[in-house]
Coordinates of C-alpha atoms and ligand atoms in Angstrom, one line a residue:
X1 CA 17.9 13.9 -5.7
X2 CA 17.9 16.0 -3.3
X3 CA 15.5 15.2 -0.4
X4 CA 13.3 17.7 0.7
X5 CA 11.9 15.6 3.3
X6 CA 14.0 15.1 6.3
X7 CA 15.4 10.8 7.6
X8 CA 16.7 9.2 9.8
X9 CA 20.1 9.9 9.4
X10 CA 19.0 13.0 10.1
X11 CA 19.4 13.3 13.7
X12 CA 20.6 11.6 16.3
X13 CA 17.7 10.3 18.2
X14 CA 20.0 9.1 20.5
X15 CA 18.5 8.9 24.2
X16 CA 15.7 11.1 22.6
X17 CA 12.3 10.3 23.0
X18 CA 10.4 9.3 19.8
X19 CA 7.1 8.7 18.6
X20 CA 7.1 6.4 16.1
X21 CA 4.2 5.5 13.7
X22 CA 4.5 3.1 11.5
X23 CA 1.0 1.2 9.7
X24 CA 0.6 -2.6 11.1
X25 CA -3.5 -3.2 9.8
X26 CA -2.1 -6.6 9.7
X27 CA -5.3 -9.5 8.1
X28 CA -6.3 -11.0 11.9
X29 CA -8.7 -13.3 12.4
X30 CA -12.7 -11.6 14.6
X31 CA -13.1 -15.0 16.0
X32 CA -10.2 -16.2 17.6
X33 CA -8.6 -12.8 18.2
X34 CA -5.4 -13.8 16.1
X35 CA -2.8 -12.3 13.7
X36 CA -3.3 -14.0 11.0
X37 CA -0.3 -12.2 9.1
X38 CA 2.9 -10.6 10.5
X39 CA 4.5 -9.7 6.9
X40 CA 3.4 -5.7 7.9
X41 CA 4.8 -5.6 11.8
X42 CA 7.6 -7.0 9.8
X43 CA 8.9 -4.5 8.0
X44 CA 8.6 -2.4 10.1
X45 CA 11.8 -4.2 12.4
X46 CA 14.3 -2.2 10.8
X47 CA 13.3 1.4 12.0
X48 CA 12.3 -0.3 15.2
X49 CA 16.4 -2.0 15.4
X50 CA 17.7 1.9 14.6
X51 CA 15.9 3.3 17.7
X52 CA 16.7 0.6 20.6
X53 CA 19.4 4.2 21.2
X54 CA 15.9 6.0 22.2
X55 CA 13.0 5.5 24.2
X56 CA 10.2 4.8 21.5
X57 CA 7.2 5.1 21.7
X58 CA 4.2 3.6 18.9
X59 CA 1.1 4.7 17.4
X60 CA -0.7 2.5 14.8
X61 CA -4.2 1.3 13.3
X62 CA -5.6 -1.5 13.0
X63 CA -9.1 -1.6 10.6
X64 CA -11.7 0.4 10.3
X65 CA -14.1 0.9 12.6
X66 CA -17.4 -1.5 12.1
X67 CA -15.2 -3.9 11.1
X68 CA -15.5 -7.1 12.3
X69 CA -11.2 -6.8 13.2
X70 CA -11.2 -3.7 14.3
X71 CA -9.0 -4.5 17.6
X72 CA -6.5 -3.6 20.2
X73 CA -3.8 -3.6 19.0
X74 CA -2.3 -6.1 21.8
X75 CA -1.5 -8.6 19.8
X76 CA 0.3 -6.8 17.7
X77 CA 2.3 -5.5 20.5
X78 CA 3.0 -9.5 21.1
X79 CA 4.7 -9.9 18.2
X80 CA 6.4 -7.5 17.8
X81 CA 8.6 -8.1 21.1
X82 CA 9.1 -11.6 19.8
X83 CA 9.9 -11.0 16.8
X84 CA 12.5 -8.2 18.1
X85 CA 13.5 -10.6 20.9
X86 CA 12.9 -8.5 24.2
X87 CA 10.7 -7.2 26.0
X88 CA 7.7 -4.6 24.5
X89 CA 5.7 -2.6 27.2
X90 CA 1.4 -2.9 25.0
X91 CA -0.8 0.5 27.0
X92 CA -4.6 0.3 26.7
X93 CA -4.3 3.8 26.0
X94 CA -3.4 6.7 23.6
X95 CA -3.3 10.0 25.8
X96 CA -4.7 8.9 28.6
X97 CA -3.7 9.0 31.9
X98 CA -2.2 5.6 31.4
X99 CA -0.7 6.4 28.5
X100 CA 0.6 9.7 29.2
X101 CA 3.0 8.0 32.3
X102 CA 3.9 4.8 30.3
X103 CA 5.4 7.4 28.1
X104 CA 7.4 9.6 30.5
X105 CA 8.2 6.4 32.8
X106 CA 10.0 4.7 29.3
X107 CA 14.1 3.7 29.8
X108 CA 16.6 4.3 27.0
X109 CA 16.5 1.4 24.9
X110 CA 11.8 0.5 25.9
X111 CA 9.2 0.0 23.0
X112 CA 6.0 1.2 24.3
X113 CA 2.8 0.1 22.2
X114 CA -0.7 2.9 22.6
X115 CA -3.9 1.3 21.9
X116 CA -5.5 2.0 18.2
X117 CA -5.7 5.4 17.2
X118 CA -8.6 3.9 15.4
X119 CA -10.4 4.1 18.9
X120 CA -10.7 7.8 19.2
X121 CA -13.0 9.6 17.4
X122 CA -10.9 12.7 16.3
X123 CA -9.3 10.2 14.3
X124 CA -11.6 9.3 11.6
X125 CA -14.2 13.2 12.7
X126 CA -10.6 15.3 11.8
X127 CA -9.2 13.5 8.3
X128 CA -8.6 15.4 5.3
X129 CA -8.8 18.1 7.6
X130 CA -6.5 21.2 7.7
X131 CA -3.0 20.2 9.2
X132 CA -3.1 23.1 11.2
X133 CA -6.8 21.9 13.1
X134 CA -5.4 18.3 12.6
X135 CA -2.6 19.9 15.4
X136 CA -4.7 21.2 18.4
X137 CA -5.8 17.0 18.3
X138 CA -6.2 15.9 21.9
X139 CA -3.7 13.0 20.8
X140 CA -1.3 15.4 19.0
X141 CA -1.1 18.2 22.2
X142 CA -0.5 15.6 24.7
X143 CA 1.6 13.6 22.9
X144 CA 4.0 16.0 21.4
X145 CA 5.3 17.3 24.5
X146 CA 6.0 14.0 25.6
X147 CA 8.3 13.9 23.0
X148 CA 11.7 15.7 20.3
X149 CA 10.8 13.1 17.3
X150 CA 8.7 12.2 15.1
X151 CA 9.3 9.2 12.7
X152 CA 6.4 8.9 10.4
X153 CA 7.0 5.1 8.4
X154 CA 3.8 4.7 7.3
X155 CA 3.6 3.9 4.1
X156 CA 0.5 2.3 3.6
X157 CA -1.7 4.7 5.2
X158 CA 0.9 7.2 2.9
X159 CA -3.2 8.2 1.3
X160 CA -5.1 9.2 5.1
X161 CA -4.8 13.1 6.1
X162 CA -5.6 11.4 9.4
X163 CA -4.5 13.5 12.5
X164 CA -1.9 10.5 14.5
X165 CA 0.0 10.8 10.6
X166 CA -0.1 14.2 10.1
X167 CA -1.6 16.1 13.1
X168 CA 3.1 15.8 14.8
X169 CA 4.2 17.1 11.3
X170 CA 2.9 20.8 12.2
X171 CA 4.5 20.5 16.4
X172 CA 8.0 17.7 15.8
X173 CA 11.1 17.7 13.3
X174 CA 9.2 14.8 11.8
X175 CA 11.1 12.6 9.1
X176 CA 10.9 9.8 7.5
X177 CA 10.6 6.3 8.9
X178 CA 13.6 3.8 7.0
X179 CA 9.9 1.8 5.5
X180 CA 8.5 5.1 4.7
X181 CA 12.7 5.9 2.9
X182 CA 12.9 3.0 1.2
X183 CA 9.1 3.0 -1.1
X184 CA 9.1 6.5 -1.3
X185 CA 13.4 6.1 -3.1
X186 CA 12.1 2.4 -4.6
X187 CA 9.2 4.0 -6.6
X188 CA 10.9 7.3 -7.3
X189 CA 13.5 5.4 -9.1
X190 CA 10.7 2.6 -11.1
X191 CA 9.0 6.5 -12.3
X192 CA 12.0 8.2 -13.7
X193 CA 14.2 5.5 -15.2
X194 CA 14.2 6.8 -18.4
X195 CA 14.6 3.4 -19.7
X196 CA 12.5 1.8 -22.5
X197 CA 10.6 -0.5 -22.9
X198 CA 7.9 0.0 -19.2
X199 CA 5.3 -1.4 -18.7
X200 CA 3.2 -1.9 -15.5
X201 CA 0.6 -4.9 -15.6
X202 CA -2.9 -3.9 -14.2
X203 CA -5.7 -6.3 -12.4
X204 CA -7.4 -7.4 -9.9
X205 CA -10.8 -5.8 -8.7
X206 CA -10.5 -2.5 -7.2
X207 CA -10.7 -1.8 -11.4
X208 CA -12.1 2.4 -10.2
X209 CA -8.1 3.0 -8.6
X210 CA -6.1 0.9 -12.2
X211 CA -8.2 3.0 -14.7
X212 CA -7.5 5.8 -13.1
X213 CA -3.3 4.5 -12.1
X214 CA -3.4 3.6 -15.8
X215 CA -4.5 7.2 -17.3
X216 CA -2.0 8.9 -15.5
X217 CA 1.4 6.4 -16.0
X218 CA 0.1 7.0 -20.0
X219 CA -1.0 11.2 -20.4
X220 CA 2.6 11.0 -17.8
X221 CA 4.9 8.5 -20.8
X222 CA 6.0 6.8 -17.2
X223 CA 4.9 3.0 -18.9
X224 CA 4.7 2.7 -22.8
X225 CA 2.1 -0.4 -22.5
X226 CA -0.9 -1.2 -19.7
X227 CA -1.1 -5.4 -19.1
X228 CA -4.8 -5.5 -18.3
X229 CA -6.5 -9.0 -16.8
X230 CA -9.1 -9.3 -14.1
X231 CA -11.0 -6.9 -13.2
X232 CA -9.8 -3.8 -15.3
X233 CA -9.8 -6.6 -18.0
X234 CA -13.3 -7.0 -17.6
X235 CA -13.4 -3.2 -18.7
X236 CA -11.6 -2.5 -21.1
X237 CA -12.9 -6.0 -23.1
X238 CA -16.3 -3.9 -22.6
X239 CA -15.8 -0.8 -23.5
X240 CA -14.3 -2.7 -27.2
X241 CA -17.2 -3.8 -28.2
X242 CA -16.6 -6.9 -26.7
X243 CA -19.7 -8.4 -23.9
X244 CA -18.1 -10.1 -20.9
X245 CA -21.6 -11.7 -20.5
X246 CA -24.1 -11.1 -17.3
X247 CA -22.2 -12.8 -14.7
X248 CA -19.0 -10.9 -15.1
X249 CA -20.5 -7.5 -15.3
X250 CA -22.5 -7.3 -13.2
X251 CA -20.3 -9.2 -10.6
X252 CA -18.6 -6.1 -12.3
X253 CA -21.4 -3.8 -11.6
X254 CA -20.9 -5.0 -7.4
X255 CA -17.4 -3.9 -7.2
X256 CA -17.2 -0.6 -8.6
X257 CA -18.9 2.4 -8.0
X258 CA -19.6 3.8 -11.5
X259 CA -19.9 1.6 -14.1
X260 CA -21.2 3.2 -17.0
X261 CA -19.1 6.4 -16.2
X262 CA -16.0 4.2 -15.7
X263 CA -16.2 2.9 -18.9
X264 CA -16.6 5.9 -21.4
X265 CA -13.4 7.1 -19.2
X266 CA -12.5 3.3 -20.2
X267 CA -13.6 4.5 -24.1
X268 CA -11.9 7.2 -24.1
X269 CA -8.5 5.6 -22.6
X270 CA -8.6 3.4 -26.2
X271 CA -8.9 5.4 -28.5
X272 CA -6.3 7.2 -27.1
X273 CA -3.5 5.2 -26.2
X274 CA -3.6 2.8 -29.8
X275 CA -2.1 -0.2 -29.4
X276 CA -0.8 0.5 -26.2
X277 CA -4.1 -1.0 -23.6
X278 CA -3.2 -4.5 -24.3
X279 CA -6.4 -7.2 -23.0
X280 CA -7.1 -10.4 -22.7
X281 CA -7.0 -12.5 -25.8
X282 CA -8.3 -15.4 -24.7
X283 CA -10.2 -16.5 -20.5
X284 CA -11.1 -18.6 -18.1
X285 CA -14.5 -19.1 -17.5
X286 CA -15.5 -20.8 -14.3
X287 CA -17.7 -23.8 -15.1
X288 CA -19.2 -25.1 -11.8
X289 CA -15.2 -24.9 -10.6
X290 CA -13.6 -26.7 -13.4
X291 CA -11.9 -24.4 -15.2
X292 CA -13.1 -23.8 -19.2
X293 CA -10.6 -21.8 -21.8
X294 CA -12.3 -19.1 -24.5
X295 CA -10.7 -17.3 -26.5
X296 CA -12.1 -13.5 -26.2
X297 CA -14.9 -13.7 -29.9
X298 CA -17.1 -16.3 -28.2
X299 CA -17.7 -13.3 -25.5
X300 CA -20.7 -12.9 -24.2
X301 CA -20.3 -16.3 -21.8
X302 CA -23.5 -17.3 -19.6
X303 CA -20.3 -18.3 -17.2
X304 CA -18.1 -15.8 -14.8
X305 CA -14.5 -15.0 -16.5
X306 CA -12.1 -16.3 -13.5
X307 CA -8.6 -15.8 -15.2
X308 CA -6.8 -14.9 -18.3
X309 CA -5.9 -17.8 -20.9
X310 CA -2.7 -19.4 -21.9
X311 CA -2.7 -17.5 -25.0
X312 CA -2.2 -14.4 -23.5
X313 CA 0.1 -15.3 -20.7
X314 CA 2.3 -15.3 -23.4
X315 CA 2.2 -12.1 -24.9
X316 CA 1.5 -11.2 -21.5
X317 CA 5.2 -12.2 -20.7
X318 CA 6.9 -11.0 -23.3
X319 CA 5.7 -7.4 -22.9
X320 CA 7.0 -8.5 -19.1
X321 CA 11.3 -9.9 -20.8
X322 CA 11.2 -7.5 -23.2
X323 CA 10.2 -4.3 -20.7
X324 CA 13.2 -2.4 -18.5
X325 CA 11.1 -1.3 -15.9
X326 CA 8.0 -3.8 -14.5
X327 CA 5.1 -2.5 -12.2
X328 CA 2.7 -4.7 -11.6
X329 CA -0.1 -4.5 -9.5
X330 CA -2.9 -7.0 -8.3
X331 CA -4.2 -11.1 -9.6
X332 CA -4.6 -11.9 -12.9
X333 CA -7.5 -14.0 -12.0
X334 CA -8.7 -16.1 -8.9
X335 CA -5.7 -17.1 -7.1
X336 CA -6.6 -18.8 -4.8
X337 CA -8.6 -21.3 -6.0
X338 CA -6.4 -23.7 -8.5
X339 CA -7.5 -23.6 -11.9
X340 CA -8.2 -20.5 -11.7
X341 CA -4.2 -18.9 -10.7
X342 CA -2.2 -19.4 -13.5
X343 CA -2.2 -16.3 -14.6
X344 CA -1.1 -14.7 -11.3
X345 CA 1.1 -17.0 -11.4
X346 CA 2.3 -16.9 -14.4
X347 CA 2.4 -13.6 -14.1
X348 CA 4.7 -12.8 -11.1
X349 CA 6.6 -15.1 -12.4
X350 CA 7.8 -14.0 -15.0
X351 CA 8.7 -10.5 -12.9
X352 CA 10.3 -12.3 -10.6
X353 CA 12.8 -13.7 -13.8
X354 CA 13.0 -10.4 -15.7
X355 CA 15.4 -8.4 -16.4
X356 CA 14.1 -5.2 -15.9
X357 CA 13.7 -3.6 -12.7
X358 CA 10.3 -4.9 -10.4
X359 CA 7.9 -2.6 -7.9
X360 CA 5.5 -5.1 -7.4
X361 CA 2.5 -4.3 -4.6
X362 CA -0.9 -4.3 -3.9
X363 CA -2.2 -7.1 -0.4
X364 CA -3.3 -9.7 -2.8
X365 CA -0.7 -9.6 -4.9
X366 CA 2.0 -9.8 -2.1
X367 CA 0.3 -13.1 -1.0
X368 CA 0.3 -14.2 -4.0
X369 CA 4.0 -13.0 -3.9
X370 CA 4.7 -15.2 -0.6
X371 CA 2.6 -18.1 -1.7
X372 CA 5.4 -18.8 -4.2
X373 CA 7.7 -17.7 -2.6
X374 CA 9.5 -15.5 -4.8
X375 CA 9.6 -12.9 -3.6
X376 CA 13.3 -12.1 -3.0
X377 CA 13.5 -12.0 -7.0
X378 CA 10.8 -8.6 -6.7
X379 CA 13.1 -5.6 -6.8
X380 CA 10.7 -3.7 -4.7
X381 CA 7.5 -5.5 -2.9
X382 CA 5.6 -2.6 -2.0
X383 CA 4.3 -1.8 1.6
X384 CA 1.7 0.2 0.2
X385 CA -2.0 -1.0 -1.9
X386 CA -4.8 2.6 -1.9
X387 CA -1.6 4.5 -1.3
X388 CA 0.3 2.6 -3.7
X389 CA -1.8 3.5 -6.2
X390 CA -3.0 7.3 -5.1
X391 CA 0.8 7.5 -5.2
X392 CA 0.8 5.5 -9.1
X393 CA -2.0 7.9 -10.5
X394 CA -0.4 11.1 -9.7
X395 CA -1.8 12.3 -6.1
X396 CA -0.8 14.3 -3.8
X397 CA 0.3 11.5 -0.7
X398 CA -1.3 14.0 2.4
X399 CA 2.0 11.5 4.5
X400 CA 5.0 12.7 1.4
X401 CA 3.1 17.2 2.4
X402 CA 2.8 16.7 6.0
X403 CA 6.7 15.4 6.2
X404 CA 8.1 18.2 3.4
X405 CA 6.1 20.7 5.2
X406 CA 8.1 19.6 8.6
X407 CA 11.1 19.8 6.7
X408 CA 10.0 22.9 5.3
X409 CA 9.6 24.4 9.3
X410 CA 12.3 22.4 10.9
X411 CA 15.1 22.5 8.8
X412 CA 17.2 25.5 10.1
X413 CA 16.5 24.2 13.5
X414 CA 17.3 20.9 13.0
X415 CA 20.4 21.7 14.5
X416 CA 20.9 18.7 16.3
X417 CA 21.3 17.4 12.7
X418 CA 24.6 15.2 12.8
Ligands
3PG1 C1 -4.7 -0.3 4.2 O1 -4.2 -1.2 5.2 O2 -4.9 -0.1 3.7 C2 -3.8 0.7 4.8 O3 -3.4 -0.1 6.8 C3 -5.0 2.5 5.6 O4 -6.2 2.0 6.0 P1 -7.4 1.7 5.7 O5 -7.4 1.8 4.6 O6 -8.4 1.1 5.9 O7 -7.6 3.8 5.8
MG2 MG1 -6.8 0.0 2.5

């Protein structure tokens, strides 16, 4: 497949100053400021290490304004240094004089981590603006002249059009970093592989996104079947005429933006794709912390649904085993609580053991994979949550568009190409 974006193979970056945008948005304990998980940081090490003959100014965000884990990137910089085994300098500035001087003073092999891009109002205020407009922001105007190249590695933020993510693509030759490149290649491979059958499991509580994914994947023939669990299954059960009961329905109404229109959408999908959207035939209710298995024929229930049941697990595992490609997103139940972790554990284990090509994504799902210690048995563990779902829903990813534009714009002038 012909690439229409640059990668790190297209340029000789040695001795050059490179702006590197990563996504190291991580869980942080708000009380202590401690980093709770460094999985995203570790993902980017390949890219950072490959740039050891360059001068690297690293850009990233942490959380969002108003949240209690909206912190400085100082702890991230410390962790990068530990993992790399060499000093990394943190500068509490993004494009002010300390940042500019730090970049100008770098030597080959140096890594400077700049401050959280979302500390600066332009990042949010100009989100979704035109690329040309984003290129006029202070961050781009001040930093771009100090660097020769922009490496965009923040796949997990690929659905966010913000100046520090896409603004540089207008003014600097911009390329995908190794995380971004691998994500785009693996996802394209999974989507385009013609071998059948192909299935997607959609669980978790972000059900709005999942409905859009189910629709796109079935309409475009990307998968043959959708296996539903968690909040996604609750919606489809209701749409199919099985009322899950007040505690579950009330929970879903709080979790999704527009419950009733979503049910209408689910009904339409069930009738268009008859027999191709699978729903649980049994579930596990939370009875004061204890699991209570019931058939869905016994619904509505006065207790909330917390997991899928054993019959459902067996049916889904069978589909997963036969599939040539498997997409997996979202826990099947409240897996953080032991009595309700069976569905998630069994389905993910089946995905790990299956012969088919497997793609797993989403923050909670990846956390469950880590708990089970079976990450290495998955063909592609995506760093993306929202980004992956947007991709699978067929939406354009602004970061990919920006890379393409940079390729078109700087293609002819890529004189330093290898
Ligand atoms: C994420 O964790 O989803 C990415 O870092 C993007 O962050 P956002 O959802 O706050 O834009
Ligand atoms: Mg997000």
